[in-house]
Structures are given as C-alpha cells and as structure tokens.
C-alpha cells in the first residue's frame, strides 16, 4: 500500500549559522551541535557571540541545537568566523544537515548498552566529508540511541538503536527497518541510509524534507539498503520517547556526578552559559532543553546546583518548567498574536498551571511551531485571548 504524503512546494529555508533567517527581531542563526556536545570553550564562544552580536541569549532547541537571535544584517559573516574558529562549523556546505540527537549521558551513566559518543563524531565526520550529503534537507534528523530508548522516538529520519552490546537496529522514519549491524559498522549503515533517502527522493521526483514524506519512505529506503548493507533481524517495536528527560544529580560510572538542569523555555542567557562553562570541561544539550553538566566531583555538586538554581534553572522533576514549552512568539515572529514566552512565564510564576501534570505548549498562532511530540495541551493565542485545547 502506498501511503499518502504531503508535497513540499516551498524551498528548504531551514536556517543555519551562515544562512540566517530574517525574523521580526533581526537575524536568527541556528548552530548545529551534533549530540548536543559542547566544550566549555565552545560554550564561551557562543555566549560572547550572543552578547556581542545577538540579543544576549542562546535558545536551546528540541534537537539539542542552539539559536542566536537579534543579529544585525551581515553579522553572519562575523558569527561564521567565530564559530569556525571554535570548531563549531566544520563544513560550510554541510552546516545545516548536522542534526544529531544522542542519548543523554551515554557512556557516563547506566541505561545503555554502549557509548554512542564515538558514533556521533564518526557520523558527523561522515556527513561532512561526503559532498552528496550536503543535499540533505535542513530538517533531516539522525538519532543515536545507546539502548536507553530516550531519543529513538523523537522523530528521527535515520536512527541507530543499540539492542545489545553487539547488535544495533537501523530505525527509519520511526519504525524498525529490520536491518541490523555490529556497532562497529552501524555508522556506515546510518550514512548509507541517508544516501538512500536522497536516492529514493530523486527516484520519486520528490522534494521531501523528511523520510516519512516519501511514498512508503521507510520500506523503500530499507529495500535500497538490503542490497549491500547489514543483515536482517526480527523487527521490533521502537521505544516511545519520554515526555521529559532526566533532571537533577545522576551518578556516573566513574564515581563522579552529572547535574542536569532544565532551562526555562530553553532561553539561556550569555551569563548562564559562562557560568556553565566554568563548572566543567564540556556540557551536553538535550532534546528537553536541559543542560547536562557532567564529571562533577562529589563536593562540587551542591555548590554548582545552587549557583545554577539561582539563575533560574530547574533541577526538580516536579518543576512546572519541565512541562511548558512555547514557540518564539512576539517579538521574534511577525505572525504571533501574543508574547507567548512572557505569558507562559507569568502563568508558571503565578501557579496558574493545572496540577494534573499535563504538558502545555503555548503558541502565538495556529501553526504551533515547536510543539513537542506526544500528549500536549495546546494554549494558542487568538485575537481574543488564549484558547486551550486538550490533546
Ligand atoms: S506558532 Fe505562529 S507565532 Fe509561533 S513561531 Fe510559529 S508562526 Fe510564529
């Protein structure tokens, strides 16, 4: 059976660091951060760029990437130079296609079969060194899951899911392809799947941005791959994505501690970023707009948590900030009917969120940009106030 698919008529204008988007509040640059992994030095470069070129904040996205807003015309040249100098722009031609979500705390804490950090580096390097893969859409997403099941369900086009220390499943468009590989061969299989997506898209004469937008995309891409890659296993269900990520202090294998804090509405100030950079050698950004501060000594955890808490980060899994998201809203989006960030913030601070624990997504118009996957209550701005829609 052939699935119904949308037809893309617009060009792929997904913003990057060099190809910025002209938002209502100035230029918007999106910096890809594969696996959410940022060194302290890179975080400082981003903080300084936000302060000197943008509006003083970094926005964390649901793909573990970072956005800068409020850039004046032409600032992308200076921004690009700074990012390249920090190793955040390894390929000008591939910068927008480096969307990679990796399991949180992989290799550091319990929950997975293996460490996906080497996969992240290898997949990114493989993307950037293949000229053909520069043609991937800016929305194309890879998920690298160590078996804890935290990122496989987050809407990836191509995904690796470790089933055991020796076996990895290839996930295509959110479904198990049945293809299996040894961990050492898994990245090559994922890269082959990205190439197969482009080949299938060309064969269908399509301009699809996502694998599931192709007619029978997962099945046809899998069929292209079986001719030369991997071997087949019994297809299984893929894990459902958790609605929130871990927060608080998490023990690591090496006796140290990782501290995970949620950044309210994903808006990290340059000062907060500098504070984070002073605590550790590297951080991990997650799909839930939280920041992992790993490798803390036991006697450093409390002070770090207090310092970050004072800046507004949340470490309590009952915090309402774990369940509220917004679109950009005013003043960044000309379509917005409200300043949804300010209104959602006021609702949280006044305790106006319902106590049932449901997630809310506040949007400035019916497009509902940034709406998370899964069950969400929509709070949509209209010309006469907000309309609340249960999922
Ligand atoms: S949901 Fe509407 S108002 Fe919000 S960012 Fe998208 S287009 Fe703009």
Tab-separated table of C-alpha atoms and ligand atoms in Angstrom:
chain	number	residue	atom	x	y	z
A	1	UNK	CA	0.000	0.000	0.000
A	2	UNK	CA	1.278	3.467	-0.803
A	3	UNK	CA	0.991	5.983	1.993
A	4	UNK	CA	-0.407	9.475	1.416
A	5	UNK	CA	2.361	12.021	1.573
A	6	UNK	CA	2.471	15.819	1.574
A	7	UNK	CA	4.087	17.637	-1.327
A	8	UNK	CA	6.674	20.266	-0.486
A	9	UNK	CA	6.334	23.297	-2.686
A	10	UNK	CA	8.478	25.684	-0.656
A	11	UNK	CA	12.260	25.610	-0.871
A	12	UNK	CA	14.057	24.340	2.193
A	13	UNK	CA	14.831	27.589	4.011
A	14	UNK	CA	15.738	25.982	7.326
A	15	UNK	CA	18.147	28.433	8.964
A	16	UNK	CA	21.782	27.731	9.661
A	17	UNK	CA	24.672	29.661	11.088
A	18	UNK	CA	25.550	31.169	7.705
A	19	UNK	CA	22.141	31.034	6.032
A	20	UNK	CA	20.250	33.010	8.674
A	21	UNK	CA	16.515	33.640	8.817
A	22	UNK	CA	15.206	37.201	8.811
A	23	UNK	CA	12.923	37.166	11.843
A	24	UNK	CA	10.922	40.125	13.079
A	25	UNK	CA	13.509	40.829	15.779
A	26	UNK	CA	16.553	40.516	13.482
A	27	UNK	CA	18.589	37.676	12.064
A	28	UNK	CA	18.170	34.181	13.508
A	29	UNK	CA	21.120	31.800	13.280
A	30	UNK	CA	20.863	28.106	14.137
A	31	UNK	CA	24.099	26.436	15.133
A	32	UNK	CA	24.085	22.658	14.848
A	33	UNK	CA	25.562	20.818	17.817
A	34	UNK	CA	25.739	17.081	16.996
A	35	UNK	CA	24.921	15.021	20.063
A	36	UNK	CA	24.452	18.274	21.994
A	37	UNK	CA	28.146	18.107	22.892
A	38	UNK	CA	29.784	21.460	23.552
A	39	UNK	CA	33.172	22.072	25.119
A	40	UNK	CA	33.424	24.805	27.720
A	41	UNK	CA	35.438	26.862	25.246
A	42	UNK	CA	32.730	26.490	22.585
A	43	UNK	CA	30.048	27.473	25.071
A	44	UNK	CA	32.000	30.619	25.926
A	45	UNK	CA	32.319	31.499	22.237
A	46	UNK	CA	28.558	31.142	21.822
A	47	UNK	CA	27.896	33.225	24.942
A	48	UNK	CA	30.174	36.002	23.733
A	49	UNK	CA	28.609	35.927	20.272
A	50	UNK	CA	25.132	36.173	21.788
A	51	UNK	CA	26.228	39.122	23.898
A	52	UNK	CA	28.164	40.987	21.198
A	53	UNK	CA	26.229	40.106	18.046
A	54	UNK	CA	22.779	38.980	19.190
A	55	UNK	CA	20.226	39.679	21.894
A	56	UNK	CA	22.284	38.286	24.761
A	57	UNK	CA	20.589	34.881	24.873
A	58	UNK	CA	21.069	31.404	23.429
A	59	UNK	CA	17.959	29.433	22.552
A	60	UNK	CA	18.116	25.686	23.085
A	61	UNK	CA	16.150	23.693	20.517
A	62	UNK	CA	14.425	20.320	20.713
A	63	UNK	CA	17.249	18.843	18.604
A	64	UNK	CA	19.951	19.877	21.019
A	65	UNK	CA	20.989	22.763	18.780
A	66	UNK	CA	21.497	26.444	19.653
A	67	UNK	CA	19.979	29.577	18.134
A	68	UNK	CA	21.094	33.180	18.300
A	69	UNK	CA	18.535	35.937	17.708
A	70	UNK	CA	18.525	39.641	17.084
A	71	UNK	CA	21.509	39.597	14.730
A	72	UNK	CA	22.009	42.726	12.632
A	73	UNK	CA	22.249	42.352	8.850
A	74	UNK	CA	25.601	40.919	7.828
A	75	UNK	CA	26.503	39.636	11.291
A	76	UNK	CA	26.528	36.066	9.974
A	77	UNK	CA	29.976	36.700	8.471
A	78	UNK	CA	31.481	37.568	11.848
A	79	UNK	CA	29.461	34.819	13.538
A	80	UNK	CA	30.647	32.261	10.999
A	81	UNK	CA	34.278	33.223	11.582
A	82	UNK	CA	33.867	32.870	15.347
A	83	UNK	CA	32.087	29.520	15.062
A	84	UNK	CA	34.666	28.147	12.637
A	85	UNK	CA	37.451	29.202	14.977
A	86	UNK	CA	35.764	27.290	17.788
A	87	UNK	CA	35.266	24.125	15.739
A	88	UNK	CA	31.514	24.648	15.537
A	89	UNK	CA	31.420	24.992	11.768
A	90	UNK	CA	33.460	22.127	10.337
A	91	UNK	CA	31.813	22.377	6.921
A	92	UNK	CA	30.203	25.475	5.446
A	93	UNK	CA	28.429	23.314	2.867
A	94	UNK	CA	27.030	20.811	5.384
A	95	UNK	CA	26.314	23.032	8.375
A	96	UNK	CA	22.510	22.738	8.217
A	97	UNK	CA	22.367	18.951	7.896
A	98	UNK	CA	24.294	18.128	11.093
A	99	UNK	CA	21.169	17.404	13.146
A	100	UNK	CA	22.092	14.583	15.503
A	101	UNK	CA	20.401	13.676	18.775
A	102	UNK	CA	22.338	11.272	21.000
A	103	UNK	CA	21.381	9.505	24.203
A	104	UNK	CA	21.798	11.638	27.297
A	105	UNK	CA	24.801	10.688	29.410
A	106	UNK	CA	25.734	7.834	27.079
A	107	UNK	CA	28.951	6.196	28.219
A	108	UNK	CA	28.819	8.011	31.525
A	109	UNK	CA	25.761	6.650	33.347
A	110	UNK	CA	23.637	3.496	33.476
A	111	UNK	CA	20.933	2.814	30.959
A	112	UNK	CA	22.599	1.981	27.660
A	113	UNK	CA	24.444	-0.934	26.066
A	114	UNK	CA	27.319	1.122	24.691
A	115	UNK	CA	28.757	4.615	24.382
A	116	UNK	CA	27.356	6.490	21.385
A	117	UNK	CA	29.735	9.453	21.622
A	118	UNK	CA	32.163	7.870	19.119
A	119	UNK	CA	29.177	7.277	16.808
A	120	UNK	CA	28.281	10.957	16.999
A	121	UNK	CA	31.767	12.048	15.997
A	122	UNK	CA	32.010	9.440	13.222
A	123	UNK	CA	28.546	10.153	11.832
A	124	UNK	CA	29.208	13.891	11.780
A	125	UNK	CA	32.570	13.388	10.105
A	126	UNK	CA	30.991	11.035	7.552
A	127	UNK	CA	28.285	13.588	6.769
A	128	UNK	CA	30.704	16.442	6.336
A	129	UNK	CA	33.135	14.565	4.098
A	130	UNK	CA	30.526	13.351	1.624
A	131	UNK	CA	29.648	16.157	-0.820
A	132	UNK	CA	26.421	14.385	-1.801
A	133	UNK	CA	25.095	14.561	1.754
A	134	UNK	CA	25.152	18.362	1.668
A	135	UNK	CA	21.897	17.912	-0.278
A	136	UNK	CA	20.073	16.559	2.772
A	137	UNK	CA	17.283	18.847	3.968
A	138	UNK	CA	17.972	21.120	6.926
A	139	UNK	CA	15.272	19.256	8.857
A	140	UNK	CA	16.786	15.807	8.362
A	141	UNK	CA	17.460	14.268	11.786
A	142	UNK	CA	19.608	11.372	12.970
A	143	UNK	CA	19.093	9.747	16.359
A	144	UNK	CA	21.855	7.734	18.020
A	145	UNK	CA	20.416	5.717	20.900
A	146	UNK	CA	22.594	3.601	23.171
A	147	UNK	CA	19.652	1.397	24.109
A	148	UNK	CA	18.157	3.501	26.875
A	149	UNK	CA	15.406	4.453	24.428
A	150	UNK	CA	15.450	8.175	25.073
A	151	UNK	CA	15.958	9.587	21.571
A	152	UNK	CA	14.707	6.906	19.167
A	153	UNK	CA	11.108	8.085	19.494
A	154	UNK	CA	11.900	11.730	18.819
A	155	UNK	CA	11.053	11.771	15.142
A	156	UNK	CA	14.370	10.944	13.515
A	157	UNK	CA	14.644	10.165	9.814
A	158	UNK	CA	17.537	7.785	10.351
A	159	UNK	CA	18.334	6.218	13.690
A	160	UNK	CA	20.618	3.709	15.346
A	161	UNK	CA	19.281	1.849	18.371
A	162	UNK	CA	21.584	-0.480	20.289
A	163	UNK	CA	19.694	-3.692	21.097
A	164	UNK	CA	22.661	-5.244	22.908
A	165	UNK	CA	26.403	-4.560	23.151
A	166	UNK	CA	26.773	-6.461	19.829
A	167	UNK	CA	23.697	-5.601	17.798
A	168	UNK	CA	22.324	-2.331	16.502
A	169	UNK	CA	18.972	-1.765	14.803
A	170	UNK	CA	18.505	0.712	11.980
A	171	UNK	CA	15.412	2.839	12.555
A	172	UNK	CA	13.901	4.574	9.536
A	173	UNK	CA	11.233	7.228	9.959
A	174	UNK	CA	10.433	5.985	13.459
A	175	UNK	CA	9.994	2.314	12.558
A	176	UNK	CA	12.317	-0.644	12.860
A	177	UNK	CA	13.730	-1.382	9.404
A	178	UNK	CA	14.700	-4.922	10.437
A	179	UNK	CA	18.270	-4.194	9.349
A	180	UNK	CA	20.938	-4.996	11.911
A	181	UNK	CA	24.623	-4.190	12.175
A	182	UNK	CA	27.526	-4.690	14.519
A	183	UNK	CA	28.271	-1.471	16.482
A	184	UNK	CA	31.498	-1.029	14.501
A	185	UNK	CA	29.526	-0.968	11.237
A	186	UNK	CA	26.494	0.964	12.471
A	187	UNK	CA	27.584	4.462	11.496
A	188	UNK	CA	28.337	3.326	7.947
A	189	UNK	CA	24.823	1.862	7.778
A	190	UNK	CA	23.257	5.104	9.014
A	191	UNK	CA	25.214	7.118	6.453
A	192	UNK	CA	24.169	4.663	3.747
A	193	UNK	CA	20.566	5.196	4.843
A	194	UNK	CA	20.962	8.973	4.464
A	195	UNK	CA	22.296	8.449	0.923
A	196	UNK	CA	19.470	6.024	0.184
A	197	UNK	CA	16.958	8.679	1.282
A	198	UNK	CA	18.411	11.079	-1.288
A	199	UNK	CA	18.401	8.387	-3.969
A	200	UNK	CA	14.792	7.430	-3.255
A	201	UNK	CA	13.756	11.078	-3.162
A	202	UNK	CA	15.321	11.607	-6.583
A	203	UNK	CA	13.686	8.419	-7.926
A	204	UNK	CA	10.290	9.681	-6.782
A	205	UNK	CA	10.910	13.164	-8.214
A	206	UNK	CA	10.148	14.432	-4.744
A	207	UNK	CA	11.249	17.489	-2.781
A	208	UNK	CA	10.506	15.828	0.580
A	209	UNK	CA	12.187	17.222	3.667
A	210	UNK	CA	11.609	14.122	5.802
A	211	UNK	CA	11.888	10.410	5.085
A	212	UNK	CA	8.267	9.774	6.040
A	213	UNK	CA	7.147	12.282	3.421
A	214	UNK	CA	8.319	9.909	0.682
A	215	UNK	CA	5.832	7.371	-0.633
A	216	UNK	CA	6.478	4.289	1.508
A	217	UNK	CA	9.694	6.000	2.551
A	218	UNK	CA	10.902	3.654	5.329
A	219	UNK	CA	10.205	0.489	3.311
A	220	UNK	CA	11.715	1.763	0.068
A	221	UNK	CA	14.828	3.139	1.729
A	222	UNK	CA	15.258	-0.155	3.596
A	223	UNK	CA	14.900	-2.060	0.316
A	224	UNK	CA	17.686	0.008	-1.233
A	225	UNK	CA	19.932	-0.766	1.707
A	226	UNK	CA	19.401	-4.503	1.875
A	227	UNK	CA	21.180	-4.948	-1.412
A	228	UNK	CA	24.546	-4.089	0.071
A	229	UNK	CA	24.376	-3.383	3.804
A	230	UNK	CA	23.666	-5.099	7.102
A	231	UNK	CA	21.655	-8.231	7.766
A	232	UNK	CA	18.076	-8.811	8.805
A	233	UNK	CA	16.711	-9.484	12.272
A	234	UNK	CA	13.221	-9.776	13.675
A	235	UNK	CA	11.524	-6.399	13.597
A	236	UNK	CA	10.562	-4.985	16.968
A	237	UNK	CA	8.708	-2.027	18.397
A	238	UNK	CA	10.713	1.131	18.886
A	239	UNK	CA	10.758	2.757	22.330
A	240	UNK	CA	8.296	5.550	22.970
A	241	UNK	CA	10.087	8.820	23.668
A	242	UNK	CA	9.914	10.013	27.265
A	243	UNK	CA	7.972	13.259	27.679
A	244	UNK	CA	10.703	14.748	29.840
A	245	UNK	CA	14.376	13.989	30.193
A	246	UNK	CA	16.235	13.264	33.419
A	247	UNK	CA	16.865	16.125	35.844
A	248	UNK	CA	18.895	16.557	38.991
A	249	UNK	CA	22.020	14.716	40.110
A	250	UNK	CA	22.847	11.465	38.288
A	251	UNK	CA	25.663	9.163	39.446
A	252	UNK	CA	28.270	8.302	36.810
A	253	UNK	CA	30.148	5.027	36.381
A	254	UNK	CA	33.391	6.681	37.397
A	255	UNK	CA	32.093	7.863	40.783
A	256	UNK	CA	31.586	11.417	39.671
A	257	UNK	CA	28.193	13.081	39.233
A	258	UNK	CA	26.316	14.650	36.374
A	259	UNK	CA	23.979	17.517	37.137
A	260	UNK	CA	21.070	18.068	34.761
A	261	UNK	CA	19.115	21.306	34.814
A	262	UNK	CA	16.190	22.432	32.690
A	263	UNK	CA	16.493	25.881	31.131
A	264	UNK	CA	13.043	27.535	31.336
A	265	UNK	CA	11.614	27.854	27.828
A	266	UNK	CA	15.068	26.977	26.514
A	267	UNK	CA	16.291	30.561	26.917
A	268	UNK	CA	19.844	30.523	28.244
A	269	UNK	CA	21.441	33.885	28.976
A	270	UNK	CA	25.030	34.535	27.991
A	271	UNK	CA	25.838	34.866	31.697
A	272	UNK	CA	24.295	31.459	32.426
A	273	UNK	CA	26.310	29.951	29.594
A	274	UNK	CA	29.508	31.422	31.013
A	275	UNK	CA	28.624	30.064	34.437
A	276	UNK	CA	28.081	26.586	32.972
A	277	UNK	CA	31.374	26.790	31.107
A	278	UNK	CA	33.149	27.482	34.371
A	279	UNK	CA	31.846	24.324	36.005
A	280	UNK	CA	33.042	21.599	33.660
A	281	UNK	CA	35.107	20.831	30.567
A	282	UNK	CA	32.046	20.063	28.434
A	283	UNK	CA	28.259	20.058	28.568
A	284	UNK	CA	25.562	18.132	26.737
A	285	UNK	CA	22.427	19.845	25.459
A	286	UNK	CA	19.368	17.594	25.382
A	287	UNK	CA	16.148	17.363	23.414
A	288	UNK	CA	14.266	18.582	26.502
A	289	UNK	CA	16.039	21.950	26.622
A	290	UNK	CA	18.110	20.887	29.557
A	291	UNK	CA	21.859	21.040	30.049
A	292	UNK	CA	23.957	18.186	31.410
A	293	UNK	CA	26.952	19.253	33.489
A	294	UNK	CA	28.956	16.027	33.752
A	295	UNK	CA	32.047	14.912	35.618
A	296	UNK	CA	31.488	16.849	38.828
A	297	UNK	CA	33.341	15.813	41.956
A	298	UNK	CA	31.065	14.918	44.852
A	299	UNK	CA	31.956	18.023	46.846
A	300	UNK	CA	31.237	20.313	43.869
A	301	UNK	CA	27.681	19.188	43.116
A	302	UNK	CA	25.761	21.178	45.721
A	303	UNK	CA	27.520	24.461	45.011
A	304	UNK	CA	27.017	24.023	41.256
A	305	UNK	CA	23.324	23.248	41.712
A	306	UNK	CA	22.789	26.250	43.986
A	307	UNK	CA	24.617	28.608	41.635
A	308	UNK	CA	22.635	27.426	38.611
A	309	UNK	CA	19.333	27.328	40.507
A	310	UNK	CA	19.809	30.992	41.434
A	311	UNK	CA	19.967	31.824	37.724
A	312	UNK	CA	16.593	30.148	37.154
A	313	UNK	CA	17.497	26.619	36.053
A	314	UNK	CA	15.266	23.841	37.404
A	315	UNK	CA	16.558	20.610	38.966
A	316	UNK	CA	13.337	19.223	40.401
A	317	UNK	CA	11.334	16.782	38.291
A	318	UNK	CA	8.112	18.310	39.616
A	319	UNK	CA	9.072	21.776	38.379
A	320	UNK	CA	6.478	23.236	36.004
A	321	UNK	CA	9.333	24.314	33.730
A	322	UNK	CA	9.699	20.662	32.685
A	323	UNK	CA	6.269	20.678	31.111
A	324	UNK	CA	5.929	24.088	29.475
A	325	UNK	CA	7.198	24.938	26.006
A	326	UNK	CA	6.485	27.852	23.681
A	327	UNK	CA	7.040	28.931	20.116
A	328	UNK	CA	9.084	32.076	19.506
A	329	UNK	CA	6.053	34.385	19.647
A	330	UNK	CA	6.423	38.145	19.767
A	331	UNK	CA	8.684	39.964	19.165
A	332	UNK	CA	10.580	37.341	17.141
A	333	UNK	CA	7.722	36.219	14.913
A	334	UNK	CA	5.643	38.648	12.920
A	335	UNK	CA	2.744	36.172	12.787
A	336	UNK	CA	2.401	35.971	16.537
A	337	UNK	CA	-0.672	37.356	18.240
A	338	UNK	CA	0.989	37.441	21.670
A	339	UNK	CA	4.228	37.442	23.605
A	340	UNK	CA	3.794	33.788	24.469
A	341	UNK	CA	7.062	33.485	26.377
A	342	UNK	CA	6.091	36.307	28.721
A	343	UNK	CA	2.573	34.984	29.135
A	344	UNK	CA	3.708	31.392	29.773
A	345	UNK	CA	6.299	32.662	32.250
A	346	UNK	CA	3.631	34.651	34.086
A	347	UNK	CA	1.384	31.569	34.178
A	348	UNK	CA	4.147	29.434	35.679
A	349	UNK	CA	5.154	32.048	38.247
A	350	UNK	CA	1.578	32.644	39.356
A	351	UNK	CA	0.972	28.928	39.796
A	352	UNK	CA	-1.745	29.019	37.149
A	353	UNK	CA	-0.713	25.751	35.500
A	354	UNK	CA	-3.128	22.881	36.138
A	355	UNK	CA	-1.903	20.452	38.791
A	356	UNK	CA	-2.590	17.381	36.658
A	357	UNK	CA	0.962	17.319	35.337
A	358	UNK	CA	-0.059	17.686	31.686
A	359	UNK	CA	2.402	19.349	29.346
A	360	UNK	CA	1.454	22.668	27.777
A	361	UNK	CA	2.661	24.194	24.536
A	362	UNK	CA	1.988	27.903	24.108
A	363	UNK	CA	1.847	29.178	20.524
A	364	UNK	CA	1.349	32.617	19.027
A	365	UNK	CA	-0.765	31.301	16.145
A	366	UNK	CA	-2.315	28.131	14.764
A	367	UNK	CA	0.946	26.838	13.274
A	368	UNK	CA	2.090	25.809	16.767
A	369	UNK	CA	5.766	25.782	15.902
A	370	UNK	CA	7.966	23.816	18.278
A	371	UNK	CA	5.120	21.632	19.526
A	372	UNK	CA	6.666	18.610	21.259
A	373	UNK	CA	5.781	15.061	20.305
A	374	UNK	CA	3.229	13.174	22.355
A	375	UNK	CA	0.373	14.329	24.520
A	376	UNK	CA	0.310	18.106	24.939
A	377	UNK	CA	-2.307	20.689	25.878
A	378	UNK	CA	-2.180	23.492	23.297
A	379	UNK	CA	-2.512	27.068	24.507
A	380	UNK	CA	-2.997	29.029	21.304
A	381	UNK	CA	-3.138	32.817	21.029
A	382	UNK	CA	-6.144	34.221	19.200
A	383	UNK	CA	-7.299	37.765	18.564
A	384	UNK	CA	-9.455	37.483	21.679
A	385	UNK	CA	-7.100	35.779	24.110
A	386	UNK	CA	-5.812	32.255	24.503
A	387	UNK	CA	-7.705	29.132	23.500
A	388	UNK	CA	-6.840	25.971	25.453
A	389	UNK	CA	-7.159	22.675	23.610
A	390	UNK	CA	-6.784	19.362	25.367
A	391	UNK	CA	-4.819	16.805	23.347
B	1	LIG	S1	3.480	29.245	16.026
B	1	LIG	FE1	2.953	31.067	14.810
B	1	LIG	S2	3.543	32.759	16.113
B	1	LIG	FE2	4.615	30.958	16.883
B	1	LIG	S3	6.606	30.978	15.862
B	1	LIG	FE3	5.220	29.685	14.654
B	1	LIG	S4	4.378	31.076	13.084
B	1	LIG	FE4	5.249	32.355	14.717
